[in-house]
Amino acid sequence: MQNGIKPTLYTDRTPEEYADARLMNTVAHHHVTTEREDALGCNHWPSDEFGYFGHYYYIGTPEPIEMFGDLARPSRAVDYRIYQPKLLKDFIERGGEVVYGPVEREMIEGISDAHDLTVVCTGKGPIGQMFGRDDRFSPFERPQRMLCVGLVKGITEPETRAVTMYFSPGAGELIEIPSWSFNGWCNALVLEKQIGGDLEILAKTKYQDDPRAFLDLLLEKLEKHYPTLYARIDREEFDLANSPLDILQGGVTPTVRQTCTTLDNGKMAVALGDVHAVVDPVLGQGANMASYAAVILGEEIVANDVFDQRFVEKFDTRRHDRVMSGTRWTNYMLENLAKLDPTLLEFIGGMAQSRALTDQFTEDFNHPEAQWDIFSSPERVRATVARMALPMAAE
């Protein structure tokens, strides 16, 4: 393997098993992530062909606000049931070893005995619970939104292929993502429903019980809360994009866990991805944070011979600002969109008056630390709005 390191991956799913799996997520890779894929030679979906080029915004206030912001380079969304098996095959072709089968908590000690370092990437169940909760960055004890996410067909593409972020005050948010799946282009709809709000029923109504009734209910709610999206829907064609497996419902409790734990044999296990920091999908940060951290971890593994507490400190320091900024910015938006915080409304008003501010906000989905530089205090929000309004005033 490259750099003289031979990794072993433990997974419960072969590449062939992904095609018949339920939708795993609705992940968008921001262009900083696809650029890492380019560098690693594993970007099989070039963004100039498979990408999208900006963000539309719709804020459903009494006088609706609509805006568009450009991305400096295109981002991209590919169904992970296509994406992950392809990268797993890349890993195998480059000499990586894969061990297939269920991985249980009681197996971790034995796995670590066979390796210099154990990295844990799944945040579910007893394995994720090996790592203690970091209360500094985990303000919530339960999900802040109920989710209904799926891949659908029958939506006309807008003038520019782009993500659209819709906000319905008091009800929730919706993120529409142009996505590539088994049957080609479709749209991911990420419905974020405020608990107790008008849209929450979509998290509890099951498509498989009565597909037509579910679709009619969804169309009714889209027409009420997101009318500009509804206007682009062909009611006859509108349905799940591939099969009844194209939908997920539930909720996510945003949680940050400690970076490492010491196993009984004295070796370190390091938390990566969702086991370290799981965020609500409203801003599309989770997979991008994990990709960033994974590359940092790989660089530190190459640079170090000893995998001890100092190794963990060096790795954690390098990934901390981006991952924790993505976490805190996401949590800020969850809280302040729900209560229509005046400071956030001031920022939205600034975007409505300044295309430069809208472009910056859109581009900085790639750089959550830059977003947190803005939203970490009301004073920073006001300073940013004032600064970005100056070019327009000069005109």
Short mmCIF file of C-alpha atoms in Angstrom, two decimals:
data_model
loop_
_atom_site.label_atom_id
_atom_site.label_comp_id
_atom_site.label_asym_id
_atom_site.label_seq_id
_atom_site.Cartn_x
_atom_site.Cartn_y
_atom_site.Cartn_z
CA MET A 1 0.00 0.00 0.00
CA GLN A 2 1.00 3.63 -0.45
CA ASN A 3 3.37 4.96 2.26
CA GLY A 4 4.17 1.41 3.37
CA ILE A 5 1.02 1.09 5.49
CA LYS A 6 -1.36 -1.83 4.99
CA PRO A 7 -4.80 -1.09 6.43
CA THR A 8 -7.54 -3.59 7.21
CA LEU A 9 -11.21 -2.60 6.98
CA TYR A 10 -13.87 -4.41 9.00
CA THR A 11 -17.38 -4.07 7.54
CA ASP A 12 -20.64 -5.98 7.59
CA ARG A 13 -21.53 -5.30 3.95
CA THR A 14 -19.91 -6.50 0.71
CA PRO A 15 -19.87 -4.22 -2.37
CA GLU A 16 -22.59 -6.33 -3.98
CA GLU A 17 -24.97 -5.90 -1.02
CA TYR A 18 -25.35 -2.14 -1.35
CA ALA A 19 -27.64 -2.18 -4.38
CA ASP A 20 -30.54 -3.77 -2.50
CA ALA A 21 -30.07 -1.75 0.70
CA ARG A 22 -32.33 0.95 2.08
CA LEU A 23 -31.30 4.53 1.37
CA MET A 24 -28.36 5.26 3.66
CA ASN A 25 -28.44 9.06 3.69
CA THR A 26 -28.81 12.04 1.36
CA VAL A 27 -25.24 13.28 1.40
CA ALA A 28 -23.86 16.15 -0.65
CA HIS A 29 -20.09 16.42 -1.01
CA HIS A 30 -18.99 20.03 -1.00
CA HIS A 31 -16.27 20.86 -3.47
CA VAL A 32 -13.51 20.78 -0.85
CA THR A 33 -14.44 17.11 -0.39
CA THR A 34 -14.55 16.25 -4.09
CA GLU A 35 -11.15 17.94 -4.46
CA ARG A 36 -9.77 15.52 -1.86
CA GLU A 37 -11.26 12.70 -3.92
CA ASP A 38 -9.50 14.09 -7.00
CA ALA A 39 -6.19 14.10 -5.10
CA LEU A 40 -6.74 10.50 -4.00
CA GLY A 41 -7.76 9.37 -7.48
CA CYS A 42 -11.20 8.15 -6.40
CA ASN A 43 -13.54 10.76 -7.86
CA HIS A 44 -15.54 8.68 -10.33
CA TRP A 45 -18.24 11.33 -10.78
CA PRO A 46 -16.56 14.53 -12.07
CA SER A 47 -18.33 17.59 -10.72
CA ASP A 48 -18.49 19.41 -14.04
CA GLU A 49 -20.82 16.60 -15.21
CA PHE A 50 -22.42 15.36 -12.00
CA GLY A 51 -22.23 18.49 -9.88
CA TYR A 52 -24.42 21.41 -8.93
CA PHE A 53 -23.39 25.04 -9.02
CA GLY A 54 -24.94 27.05 -6.22
CA HIS A 55 -27.76 27.38 -3.71
CA TYR A 56 -31.22 28.84 -4.06
CA TYR A 57 -32.82 30.08 -0.83
CA TYR A 58 -36.55 30.45 -0.11
CA ILE A 59 -37.67 31.98 3.19
CA GLY A 60 -41.42 31.68 3.67
CA THR A 61 -42.03 34.92 5.54
CA PRO A 62 -45.28 36.87 4.89
CA GLU A 63 -43.43 38.47 1.99
CA PRO A 64 -41.32 35.48 0.80
CA ILE A 65 -37.61 36.09 0.24
CA GLU A 66 -35.83 34.33 -2.64
CA MET A 67 -32.09 34.47 -3.31
CA PHE A 68 -29.33 32.65 -5.17
CA GLY A 69 -25.68 32.24 -4.29
CA ASP A 70 -22.86 30.87 -6.45
CA LEU A 71 -20.34 28.24 -5.47
CA ALA A 72 -16.75 28.92 -6.53
CA ARG A 73 -16.61 25.34 -7.89
CA PRO A 74 -19.38 22.76 -8.24
CA SER A 75 -20.30 20.33 -5.46
CA ARG A 76 -21.92 16.92 -5.97
CA ALA A 77 -24.36 14.36 -4.54
CA VAL A 78 -24.18 10.65 -5.41
CA ASP A 79 -26.32 7.94 -3.83
CA TYR A 80 -24.10 6.25 -1.24
CA ARG A 81 -25.40 2.85 -2.38
CA ILE A 82 -23.41 3.59 -5.55
CA TYR A 83 -20.62 5.63 -3.99
CA GLN A 84 -19.52 3.40 -1.11
CA PRO A 85 -19.18 0.07 -2.98
CA LYS A 86 -17.17 1.80 -5.70
CA LEU A 87 -14.71 3.21 -3.17
CA LEU A 88 -14.61 -0.12 -1.36
CA LYS A 89 -13.55 -1.75 -4.65
CA ASP A 90 -10.89 0.96 -5.09
CA PHE A 91 -9.58 0.14 -1.63
CA ILE A 92 -9.36 -3.57 -2.46
CA GLU A 93 -7.72 -2.95 -5.85
CA ARG A 94 -5.03 -0.85 -4.15
CA GLY A 95 -4.14 -3.68 -1.78
CA GLY A 96 -6.35 -3.02 1.20
CA GLU A 97 -7.61 -6.01 3.15
CA VAL A 98 -11.31 -6.31 4.01
CA VAL A 99 -12.84 -8.54 6.69
CA TYR A 100 -16.57 -9.03 6.18
CA GLY A 101 -19.05 -9.77 8.93
CA PRO A 102 -20.78 -8.18 11.92
CA VAL A 103 -18.52 -6.27 14.30
CA GLU A 104 -19.61 -6.32 17.95
CA ARG A 105 -18.26 -4.39 20.92
CA GLU A 106 -16.66 -7.50 22.45
CA MET A 107 -14.60 -7.99 19.25
CA ILE A 108 -12.77 -4.66 19.47
CA GLU A 109 -10.05 -5.85 21.87
CA GLY A 110 -9.17 -8.76 19.61
CA ILE A 111 -9.13 -6.53 16.54
CA SER A 112 -6.82 -4.07 18.27
CA ASP A 113 -4.42 -6.87 19.24
CA ALA A 114 -3.82 -7.49 15.53
CA HIS A 115 -3.16 -3.86 14.58
CA ASP A 116 -1.11 -0.84 15.62
CA LEU A 117 -4.15 1.45 15.74
CA THR A 118 -7.91 0.87 15.78
CA VAL A 119 -10.19 3.51 14.24
CA VAL A 120 -13.93 3.33 14.93
CA CYS A 121 -16.28 4.97 12.42
CA THR A 122 -19.75 3.76 13.38
CA GLY A 123 -21.60 5.75 16.01
CA LYS A 124 -24.46 3.32 16.66
CA GLY A 125 -24.91 1.02 19.64
CA PRO A 126 -22.35 -0.22 22.16
CA ILE A 127 -19.34 0.40 19.91
CA GLY A 128 -20.07 4.12 19.67
CA GLN A 129 -20.75 4.22 23.40
CA MET A 130 -17.14 3.24 24.03
CA PHE A 131 -16.35 6.93 23.63
CA GLY A 132 -17.59 9.29 26.31
CA ARG A 133 -19.91 12.17 25.45
CA ASP A 134 -18.24 15.59 25.18
CA ASP A 135 -20.75 17.87 26.92
CA ARG A 136 -18.94 21.02 25.77
CA PHE A 137 -20.24 20.49 22.24
CA SER A 138 -23.35 18.37 22.90
CA PRO A 139 -26.11 20.75 24.04
CA PHE A 140 -29.05 18.50 23.11
CA GLU A 141 -30.45 15.39 24.74
CA ARG A 142 -32.85 14.53 21.92
CA PRO A 143 -33.37 15.21 18.19
CA GLN A 144 -34.14 18.83 17.32
CA ARG A 145 -36.02 17.87 14.15
CA MET A 146 -37.99 14.88 12.98
CA LEU A 147 -36.72 13.78 9.59
CA CYS A 148 -38.24 12.40 6.43
CA VAL A 149 -35.64 12.10 3.68
CA GLY A 150 -35.89 10.42 0.33
CA LEU A 151 -34.93 10.33 -3.32
CA VAL A 152 -37.77 11.37 -5.64
CA LYS A 153 -38.44 11.85 -9.34
CA GLY A 154 -40.81 14.21 -11.11
CA ILE A 155 -39.33 17.61 -10.18
CA THR A 156 -38.33 19.95 -13.00
CA GLU A 157 -34.78 21.26 -12.72
CA PRO A 158 -34.54 25.03 -12.09
CA GLU A 159 -32.62 27.37 -14.37
CA THR A 160 -29.34 26.46 -12.67
CA ARG A 161 -28.73 22.98 -11.27
CA ALA A 162 -28.43 23.81 -7.60
CA VAL A 163 -29.39 22.91 -4.07
CA THR A 164 -32.46 24.75 -2.83
CA MET A 165 -32.86 25.49 0.88
CA TYR A 166 -36.42 26.27 1.96
CA PHE A 167 -37.41 27.69 5.34
CA SER A 168 -40.98 27.62 6.66
CA PRO A 169 -41.02 29.52 9.98
CA GLY A 170 -42.65 27.46 12.72
CA ALA A 171 -42.83 24.30 10.61
CA GLY A 172 -39.33 23.36 9.49
CA GLU A 173 -36.84 23.33 6.67
CA LEU A 174 -36.44 21.45 3.42
CA ILE A 175 -33.24 20.89 1.48
CA GLU A 176 -33.61 19.84 -2.16
CA ILE A 177 -30.42 18.30 -3.57
CA PRO A 178 -29.94 17.30 -7.23
CA SER A 179 -28.56 13.77 -6.90
CA TRP A 180 -27.27 10.91 -9.03
CA SER A 181 -28.76 7.50 -8.29
CA PHE A 182 -29.41 4.12 -9.96
CA ASN A 183 -31.82 5.56 -12.53
CA GLY A 184 -29.82 8.72 -13.18
CA TRP A 185 -30.79 12.20 -12.02
CA CYS A 186 -33.28 12.61 -9.21
CA ASN A 187 -33.78 14.91 -6.22
CA ALA A 188 -33.04 14.26 -2.58
CA LEU A 189 -35.64 15.89 -0.36
CA VAL A 190 -34.49 16.38 3.23
CA LEU A 191 -37.57 17.40 5.22
CA GLU A 192 -36.59 18.79 8.62
CA LYS A 193 -39.74 19.06 10.70
CA GLN A 194 -40.00 21.04 13.90
CA ILE A 195 -41.32 18.80 16.64
CA GLY A 196 -44.99 19.49 17.22
CA GLY A 197 -45.29 21.43 13.97
CA ASP A 198 -47.54 20.94 10.96
CA LEU A 199 -44.97 18.88 9.06
CA GLU A 200 -44.14 16.35 11.80
CA ILE A 201 -46.74 13.91 10.48
CA LEU A 202 -44.45 13.20 7.51
CA ALA A 203 -41.97 11.52 9.86
CA LYS A 204 -44.68 9.15 11.11
CA THR A 205 -46.64 8.29 7.96
CA LYS A 206 -45.24 5.21 6.21
CA TYR A 207 -44.87 5.14 2.43
CA GLN A 208 -45.09 1.35 2.31
CA ASP A 209 -48.49 1.30 4.05
CA ASP A 210 -50.14 3.29 1.26
CA PRO A 211 -47.81 4.90 -1.30
CA ARG A 212 -50.52 7.03 -2.91
CA ALA A 213 -51.75 8.35 0.43
CA PHE A 214 -48.20 9.20 1.51
CA LEU A 215 -47.45 11.02 -1.75
CA ASP A 216 -50.72 12.96 -1.58
CA LEU A 217 -49.94 14.03 1.98
CA LEU A 218 -46.43 15.07 0.99
CA LEU A 219 -47.74 17.07 -1.98
CA GLU A 220 -50.29 18.79 0.27
CA LYS A 221 -47.57 19.85 2.72
CA LEU A 222 -45.19 20.97 -0.04
CA GLU A 223 -47.91 23.13 -1.61
CA LYS A 224 -48.61 24.77 1.74
CA HIS A 225 -45.07 25.33 3.00
CA TYR A 226 -42.80 25.25 -0.07
CA PRO A 227 -44.90 26.55 -2.98
CA THR A 228 -42.01 27.29 -5.33
CA LEU A 229 -40.94 23.64 -5.12
CA TYR A 230 -44.51 22.43 -5.54
CA ALA A 231 -44.81 24.49 -8.72
CA ARG A 232 -42.01 22.44 -10.33
CA ILE A 233 -43.56 19.04 -9.54
CA ASP A 234 -45.20 16.82 -12.15
CA ARG A 235 -47.89 15.19 -10.00
CA GLU A 236 -48.22 12.22 -12.35
CA GLU A 237 -44.52 11.38 -12.27
CA PHE A 238 -43.77 12.36 -8.65
CA ASP A 239 -42.73 9.30 -6.63
CA LEU A 240 -39.70 7.69 -5.03
CA ALA A 241 -36.89 7.61 -7.58
CA ASN A 242 -35.97 3.92 -7.61
CA SER A 243 -37.97 1.80 -5.17
CA PRO A 244 -39.74 1.82 -1.77
CA LEU A 245 -36.26 1.62 -0.20
CA ASP A 246 -35.57 5.25 -1.17
CA ILE A 247 -36.90 6.78 2.07
CA LEU A 248 -35.69 7.23 5.66
CA GLN A 249 -37.61 8.58 8.66
CA GLY A 250 -36.59 9.29 12.23
CA GLY A 251 -34.39 11.76 14.05
CA VAL A 252 -30.78 12.52 14.93
CA THR A 253 -29.53 13.66 18.33
CA PRO A 254 -26.51 15.89 17.61
CA THR A 255 -23.66 14.51 19.73
CA VAL A 256 -19.91 14.93 20.04
CA ARG A 257 -17.89 12.17 21.70
CA GLN A 258 -14.36 12.03 23.05
CA THR A 259 -11.60 11.53 20.50
CA CYS A 260 -10.24 8.29 21.91
CA THR A 261 -10.61 5.58 24.50
CA THR A 262 -7.95 3.33 26.01
CA LEU A 263 -8.76 -0.36 25.63
CA ASP A 264 -8.05 -2.99 28.28
CA ASN A 265 -4.92 -4.06 26.42
CA GLY A 266 -3.53 -0.52 26.71
CA LYS A 267 -3.96 0.37 23.04
CA MET A 268 -5.85 3.39 21.74
CA ALA A 269 -9.09 3.34 19.78
CA VAL A 270 -9.75 6.57 17.89
CA ALA A 271 -13.19 7.96 17.02
CA LEU A 272 -13.78 9.12 13.45
CA GLY A 273 -16.85 10.22 11.51
CA ASP A 274 -20.26 9.83 13.11
CA VAL A 275 -18.88 8.13 16.19
CA HIS A 276 -16.96 11.33 16.92
CA ALA A 277 -19.40 14.03 15.79
CA VAL A 278 -22.89 13.38 14.47
CA VAL A 279 -24.82 16.44 13.29
CA ASP A 280 -28.33 17.04 12.02
CA PRO A 281 -28.27 16.97 8.19
CA VAL A 282 -29.84 20.43 7.75
CA LEU A 283 -26.55 21.99 6.56
CA GLY A 284 -24.97 18.93 4.95
CA GLN A 285 -21.83 19.00 7.07
CA GLY A 286 -21.51 15.46 8.45
CA ALA A 287 -19.86 13.53 5.62
CA ASN A 288 -17.68 16.50 4.72
CA MET A 289 -16.43 16.84 8.29
CA ALA A 290 -15.70 13.10 8.34
CA SER A 291 -13.82 13.21 5.03
CA TYR A 292 -11.68 16.10 6.25
CA ALA A 293 -10.89 14.33 9.52
CA ALA A 294 -10.08 11.05 7.75
CA VAL A 295 -7.44 12.68 5.56
CA ILE A 296 -5.91 14.40 8.59
CA LEU A 297 -5.83 11.08 10.43
CA GLY A 298 -4.14 9.39 7.48
CA GLU A 299 -1.47 12.07 7.35
CA GLU A 300 -0.80 11.72 11.08
CA ILE A 301 -0.57 7.92 10.82
CA VAL A 302 2.06 8.30 8.10
CA ALA A 303 3.97 10.91 10.13
CA ASN A 304 4.03 8.99 13.44
CA ASP A 305 5.54 5.70 14.61
CA VAL A 306 3.86 5.62 18.02
CA PHE A 307 0.10 5.77 18.47
CA ASP A 308 -0.27 7.08 21.99
CA GLN A 309 -1.93 10.02 23.72
CA ARG A 310 0.41 12.49 22.03
CA PHE A 311 -0.56 11.09 18.63
CA VAL A 312 -4.22 11.60 19.51
CA GLU A 313 -3.57 15.18 20.65
CA LYS A 314 -1.84 16.08 17.38
CA PHE A 315 -4.64 14.58 15.30
CA ASP A 316 -7.40 16.14 17.36
CA THR A 317 -5.79 19.59 17.26
CA ARG A 318 -5.62 19.55 13.47
CA ARG A 319 -9.23 18.47 12.90
CA HIS A 320 -10.79 20.34 15.81
CA ASP A 321 -11.63 23.75 14.34
CA ARG A 322 -13.36 22.52 11.19
CA VAL A 323 -15.27 19.66 12.82
CA MET A 324 -16.35 21.60 15.90
CA SER A 325 -17.20 24.68 13.82
CA GLY A 326 -19.40 22.54 11.58
CA THR A 327 -21.05 21.12 14.69
CA ARG A 328 -21.63 24.45 16.43
CA TRP A 329 -22.83 26.24 13.27
CA THR A 330 -25.33 23.45 12.59
CA ASN A 331 -26.60 23.53 16.18
CA TYR A 332 -26.88 27.33 16.01
CA MET A 333 -29.04 27.13 12.91
CA LEU A 334 -31.28 24.45 14.40
CA GLU A 335 -31.96 26.58 17.46
CA ASN A 336 -32.28 29.95 15.80
CA LEU A 337 -34.32 28.94 12.77
CA ALA A 338 -36.83 27.38 15.16
CA LYS A 339 -37.31 30.56 17.17
CA LEU A 340 -36.67 33.08 14.37
CA ASP A 341 -33.84 34.73 16.25
CA PRO A 342 -33.60 38.47 15.40
CA THR A 343 -29.85 38.25 14.77
CA LEU A 344 -30.31 35.48 12.21
CA LEU A 345 -33.13 37.47 10.59
CA GLU A 346 -30.76 40.43 10.38
CA PHE A 347 -28.27 38.25 8.53
CA ILE A 348 -30.97 36.97 6.15
CA GLY A 349 -31.99 40.56 5.51
CA GLY A 350 -28.38 41.38 4.70
CA MET A 351 -28.26 38.50 2.19
CA ALA A 352 -31.43 39.80 0.54
CA GLN A 353 -29.68 43.14 -0.04
CA SER A 354 -26.20 41.89 -0.93
CA ARG A 355 -25.43 39.26 -3.58
CA ALA A 356 -21.83 39.29 -2.34
CA LEU A 357 -22.98 38.19 1.12
CA THR A 358 -25.20 35.47 -0.38
CA ASP A 359 -22.30 34.17 -2.49
CA GLN A 360 -20.00 34.15 0.54
CA PHE A 361 -22.55 32.33 2.70
CA THR A 362 -23.04 29.74 -0.06
CA GLU A 363 -19.34 29.18 -0.71
CA ASP A 364 -18.61 28.86 3.01
CA PHE A 365 -20.66 25.68 3.27
CA ASN A 366 -17.23 24.37 2.26
CA HIS A 367 -15.61 26.14 5.22
CA PRO A 368 -17.72 25.80 8.38
CA GLU A 369 -15.04 27.48 10.43
CA ALA A 370 -15.62 30.63 8.35
CA GLN A 371 -19.37 30.34 9.01
CA TRP A 372 -18.77 29.98 12.74
CA ASP A 373 -16.51 33.05 12.60
CA ILE A 374 -19.70 34.89 11.61
CA PHE A 375 -22.41 33.25 13.70
CA SER A 376 -20.56 32.73 16.99
CA SER A 377 -21.82 36.08 18.33
CA PRO A 378 -24.41 38.73 17.41
CA GLU A 379 -21.61 41.29 17.12
CA ARG A 380 -19.87 39.19 14.47
CA VAL A 381 -23.10 38.79 12.50
CA ARG A 382 -23.71 42.54 12.49
CA ALA A 383 -20.10 43.31 11.55
CA THR A 384 -20.28 40.88 8.61
CA VAL A 385 -23.57 42.31 7.33
CA ALA A 386 -22.22 45.85 7.61
CA ARG A 387 -18.97 44.98 5.84
CA MET A 388 -20.60 43.07 2.99
CA ALA A 389 -23.19 45.84 2.44
CA LEU A 390 -20.46 48.40 1.78
CA PRO A 391 -19.75 47.42 -1.88
CA MET A 392 -23.43 47.70 -2.73
CA ALA A 393 -23.66 51.07 -1.01
CA ALA A 394 -20.66 52.29 -3.01
CA GLU A 395 -22.42 51.37 -6.24
#
